[in-house]
PDB file of C-alpha atoms in Angstrom:
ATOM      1  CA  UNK A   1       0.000   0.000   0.000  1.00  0.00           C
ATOM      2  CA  UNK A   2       1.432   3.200  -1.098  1.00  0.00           C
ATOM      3  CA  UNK A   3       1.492   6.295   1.716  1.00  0.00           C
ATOM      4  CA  UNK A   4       2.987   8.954   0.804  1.00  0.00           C
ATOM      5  CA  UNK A   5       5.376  11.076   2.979  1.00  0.00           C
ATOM      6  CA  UNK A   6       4.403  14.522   2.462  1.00  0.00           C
ATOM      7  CA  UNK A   7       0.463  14.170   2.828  1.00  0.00           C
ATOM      8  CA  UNK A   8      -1.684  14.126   5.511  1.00  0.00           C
ATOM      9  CA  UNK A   9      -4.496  11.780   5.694  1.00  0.00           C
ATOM     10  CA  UNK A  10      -7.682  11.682   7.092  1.00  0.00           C
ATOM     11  CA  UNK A  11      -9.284   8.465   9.381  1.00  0.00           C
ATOM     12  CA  UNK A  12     -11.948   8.208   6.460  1.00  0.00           C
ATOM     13  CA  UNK A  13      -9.195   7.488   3.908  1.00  0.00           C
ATOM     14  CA  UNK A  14      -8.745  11.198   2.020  1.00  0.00           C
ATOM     15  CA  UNK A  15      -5.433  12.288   1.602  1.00  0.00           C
ATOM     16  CA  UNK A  16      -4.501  16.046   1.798  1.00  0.00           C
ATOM     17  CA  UNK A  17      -1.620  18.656   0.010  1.00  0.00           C
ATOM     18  CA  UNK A  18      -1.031  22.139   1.404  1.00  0.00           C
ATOM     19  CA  UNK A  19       0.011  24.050  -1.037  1.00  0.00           C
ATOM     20  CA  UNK A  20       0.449  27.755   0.233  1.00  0.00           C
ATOM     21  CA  UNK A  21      -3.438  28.284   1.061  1.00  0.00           C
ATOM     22  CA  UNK A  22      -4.462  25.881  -1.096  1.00  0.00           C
ATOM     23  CA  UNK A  23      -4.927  22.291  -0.002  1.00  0.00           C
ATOM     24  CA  UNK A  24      -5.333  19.470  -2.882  1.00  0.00           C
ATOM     25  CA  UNK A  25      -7.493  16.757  -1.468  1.00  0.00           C
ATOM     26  CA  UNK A  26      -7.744  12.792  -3.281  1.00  0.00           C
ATOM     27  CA  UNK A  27      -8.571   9.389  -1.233  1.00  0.00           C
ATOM     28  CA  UNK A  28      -6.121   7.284  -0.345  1.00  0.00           C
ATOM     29  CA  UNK A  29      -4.160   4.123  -2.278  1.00  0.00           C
ATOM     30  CA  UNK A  30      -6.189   2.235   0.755  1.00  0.00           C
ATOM     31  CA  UNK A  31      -9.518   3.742   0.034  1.00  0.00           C
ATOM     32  CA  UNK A  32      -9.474   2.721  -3.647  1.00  0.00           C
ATOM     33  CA  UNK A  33      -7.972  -0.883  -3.556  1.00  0.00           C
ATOM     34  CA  UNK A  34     -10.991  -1.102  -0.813  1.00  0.00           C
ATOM     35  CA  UNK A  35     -13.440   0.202  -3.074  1.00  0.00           C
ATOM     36  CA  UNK A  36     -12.942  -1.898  -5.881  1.00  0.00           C
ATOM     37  CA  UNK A  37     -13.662  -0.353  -9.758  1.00  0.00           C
ATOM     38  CA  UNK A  38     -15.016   2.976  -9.624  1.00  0.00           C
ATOM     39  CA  UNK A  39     -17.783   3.500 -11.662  1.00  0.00           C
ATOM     40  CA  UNK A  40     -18.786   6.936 -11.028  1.00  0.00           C
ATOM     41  CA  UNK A  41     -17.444  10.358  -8.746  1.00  0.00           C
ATOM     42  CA  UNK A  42     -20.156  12.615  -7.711  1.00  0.00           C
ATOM     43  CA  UNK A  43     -17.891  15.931  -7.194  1.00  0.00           C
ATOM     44  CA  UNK A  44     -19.151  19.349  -5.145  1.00  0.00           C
ATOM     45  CA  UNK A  45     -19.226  22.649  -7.298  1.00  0.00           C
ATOM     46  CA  UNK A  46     -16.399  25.028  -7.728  1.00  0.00           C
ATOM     47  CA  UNK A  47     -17.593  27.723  -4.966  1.00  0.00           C
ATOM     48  CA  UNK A  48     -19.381  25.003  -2.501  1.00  0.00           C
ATOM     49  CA  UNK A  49     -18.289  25.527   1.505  1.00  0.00           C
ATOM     50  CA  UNK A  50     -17.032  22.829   2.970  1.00  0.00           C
ATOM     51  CA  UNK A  51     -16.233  21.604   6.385  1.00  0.00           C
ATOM     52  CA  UNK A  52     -13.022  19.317   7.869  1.00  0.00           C
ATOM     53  CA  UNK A  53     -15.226  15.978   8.516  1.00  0.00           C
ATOM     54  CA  UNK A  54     -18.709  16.761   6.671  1.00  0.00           C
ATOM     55  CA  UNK A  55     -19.692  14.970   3.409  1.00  0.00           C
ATOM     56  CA  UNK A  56     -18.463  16.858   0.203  1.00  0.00           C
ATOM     57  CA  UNK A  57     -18.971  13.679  -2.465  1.00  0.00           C
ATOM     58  CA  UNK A  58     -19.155  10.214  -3.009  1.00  0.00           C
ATOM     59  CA  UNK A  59     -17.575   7.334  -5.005  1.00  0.00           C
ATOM     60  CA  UNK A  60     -19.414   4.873  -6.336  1.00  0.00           C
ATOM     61  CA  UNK A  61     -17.796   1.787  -7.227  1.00  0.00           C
ATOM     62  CA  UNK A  62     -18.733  -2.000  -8.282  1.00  0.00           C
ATOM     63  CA  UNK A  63     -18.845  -2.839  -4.796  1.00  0.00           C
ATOM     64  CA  UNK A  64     -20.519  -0.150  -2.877  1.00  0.00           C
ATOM     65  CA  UNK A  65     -21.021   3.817  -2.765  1.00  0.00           C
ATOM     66  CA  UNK A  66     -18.991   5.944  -0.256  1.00  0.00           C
ATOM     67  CA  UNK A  67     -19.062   9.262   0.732  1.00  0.00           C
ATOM     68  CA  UNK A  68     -16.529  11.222   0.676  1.00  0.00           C
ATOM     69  CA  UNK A  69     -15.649  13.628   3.711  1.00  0.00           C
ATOM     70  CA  UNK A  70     -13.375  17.359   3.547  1.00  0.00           C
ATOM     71  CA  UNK A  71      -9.981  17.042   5.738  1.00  0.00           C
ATOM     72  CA  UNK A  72     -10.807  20.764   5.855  1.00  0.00           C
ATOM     73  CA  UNK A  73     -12.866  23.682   5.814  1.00  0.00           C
ATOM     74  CA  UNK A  74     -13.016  26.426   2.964  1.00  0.00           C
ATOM     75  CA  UNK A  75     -14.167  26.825  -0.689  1.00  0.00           C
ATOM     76  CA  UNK A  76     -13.908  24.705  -3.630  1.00  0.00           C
ATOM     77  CA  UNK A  77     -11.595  26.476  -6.161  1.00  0.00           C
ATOM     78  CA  UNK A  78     -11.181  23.588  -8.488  1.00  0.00           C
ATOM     79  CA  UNK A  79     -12.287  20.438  -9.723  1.00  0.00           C
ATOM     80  CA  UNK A  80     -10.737  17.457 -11.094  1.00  0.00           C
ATOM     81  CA  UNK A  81     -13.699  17.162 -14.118  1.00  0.00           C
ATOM     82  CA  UNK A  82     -11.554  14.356 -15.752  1.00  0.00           C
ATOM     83  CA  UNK A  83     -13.217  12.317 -13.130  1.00  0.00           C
ATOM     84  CA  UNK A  84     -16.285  12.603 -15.186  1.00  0.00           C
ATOM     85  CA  UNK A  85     -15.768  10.710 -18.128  1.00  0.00           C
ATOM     86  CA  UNK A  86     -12.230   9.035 -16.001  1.00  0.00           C
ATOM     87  CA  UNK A  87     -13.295   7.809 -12.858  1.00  0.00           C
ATOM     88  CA  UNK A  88     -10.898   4.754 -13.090  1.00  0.00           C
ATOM     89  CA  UNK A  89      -8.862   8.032 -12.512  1.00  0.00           C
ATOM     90  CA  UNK A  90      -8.850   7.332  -8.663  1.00  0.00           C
ATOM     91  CA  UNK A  91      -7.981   3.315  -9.042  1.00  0.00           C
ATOM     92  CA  UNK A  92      -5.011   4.261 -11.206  1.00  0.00           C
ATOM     93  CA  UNK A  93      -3.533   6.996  -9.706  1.00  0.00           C
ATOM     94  CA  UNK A  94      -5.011   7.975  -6.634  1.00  0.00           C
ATOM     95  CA  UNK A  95      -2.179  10.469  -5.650  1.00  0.00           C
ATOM     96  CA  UNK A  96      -2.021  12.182  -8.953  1.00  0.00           C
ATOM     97  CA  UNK A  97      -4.305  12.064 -11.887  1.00  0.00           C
ATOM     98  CA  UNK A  98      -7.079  10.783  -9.254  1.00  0.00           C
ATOM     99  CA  UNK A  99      -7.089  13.966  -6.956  1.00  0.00           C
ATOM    100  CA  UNK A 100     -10.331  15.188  -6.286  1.00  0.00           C
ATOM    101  CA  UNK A 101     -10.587  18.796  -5.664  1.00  0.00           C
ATOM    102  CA  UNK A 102      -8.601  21.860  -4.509  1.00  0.00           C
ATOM    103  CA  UNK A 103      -9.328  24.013  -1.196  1.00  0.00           C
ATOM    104  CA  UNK A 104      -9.139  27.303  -0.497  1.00  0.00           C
ATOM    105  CA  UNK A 105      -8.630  26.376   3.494  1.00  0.00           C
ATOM    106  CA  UNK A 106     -10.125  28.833   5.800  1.00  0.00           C
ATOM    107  CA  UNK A 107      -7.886  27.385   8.429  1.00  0.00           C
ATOM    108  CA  UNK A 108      -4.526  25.207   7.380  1.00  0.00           C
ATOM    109  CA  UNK A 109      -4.358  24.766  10.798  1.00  0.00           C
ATOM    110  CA  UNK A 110      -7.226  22.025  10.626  1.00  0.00           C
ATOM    111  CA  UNK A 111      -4.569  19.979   8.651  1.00  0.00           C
ATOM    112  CA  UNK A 112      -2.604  18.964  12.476  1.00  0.00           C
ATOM    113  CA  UNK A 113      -6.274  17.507  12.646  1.00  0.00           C
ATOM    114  CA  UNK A 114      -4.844  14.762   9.990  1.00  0.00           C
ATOM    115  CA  UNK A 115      -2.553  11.639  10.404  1.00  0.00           C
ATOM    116  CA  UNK A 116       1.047  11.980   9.226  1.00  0.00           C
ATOM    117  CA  UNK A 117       2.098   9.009   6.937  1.00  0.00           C
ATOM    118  CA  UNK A 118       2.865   6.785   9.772  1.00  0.00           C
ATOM    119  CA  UNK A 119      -0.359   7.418  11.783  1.00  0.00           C
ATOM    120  CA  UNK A 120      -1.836   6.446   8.406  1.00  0.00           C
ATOM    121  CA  UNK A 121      -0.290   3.319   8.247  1.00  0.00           C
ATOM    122  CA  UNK A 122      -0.886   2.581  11.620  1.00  0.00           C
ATOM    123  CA  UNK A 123      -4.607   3.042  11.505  1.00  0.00           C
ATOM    124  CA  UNK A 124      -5.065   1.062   8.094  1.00  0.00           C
ATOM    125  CA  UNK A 125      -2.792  -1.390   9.503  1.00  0.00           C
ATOM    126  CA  UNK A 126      -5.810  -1.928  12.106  1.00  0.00           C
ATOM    127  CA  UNK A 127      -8.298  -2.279   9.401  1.00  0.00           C
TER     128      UNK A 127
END
């Protein structure tokens, strides 16, 4: 299972990139491999508020649907919209061509909320 270094991750599998005040948000190598084939990634809306822990999305996948949950608060300032007609996207390459959406946090400091890779590992370990 691949776990990045310089993420942090969330206890409901998302993985999070600050990036200035920015913060690039996917789910995790874990969360896909669990999922199975995704079939279908319902996004938010460029603009939508979000909070650290609430529902933003959801995966749907030949196994189940999942929501997905924000590792932080802000606004939506982009969308990955190759998801749309690429949702295999997030099976493939969860921490790159599979990223979700991009944050404007209101707060990076939310982000010490997150597990460091290790805490990550630890917790899925568990699973």
């Amino acid at each position: 299972m691949d776990v990045p270094e310089n993420l942090r991750y969330s206890k409901d599998h998302e993985w999070a990139l600050l990036e200035g005040d920015m913060v690039k948000i996917g789910i995790t190598d874990f969360a896909q491999d669990a999922l199975g084939d995704v079939v279908y990634v319902d996004l938010p809306n460029v603009d939508d508020n979000v909070s650290q822990n609430e529902v933003f999305g959801e995966v749907e996948s030949t196994k189940s649907v999942s929501e997905l949950y924000s590792p932080v608060s802000g606004t939506v300032a982009e969308i990955n919209e190759d998801l749309l007609s690429s949702p295999q996207r997030l099976n493939e390459d969860p921490y790159g061509d599979g990223w979700i959406c991009v944050v404007k946090t209101s707060d990076a400091a939310e982000l010490d909320n997150l597990l460091d890779a290790d805490g990550y590992r630890a917790l899925t370990e568990d699973s």
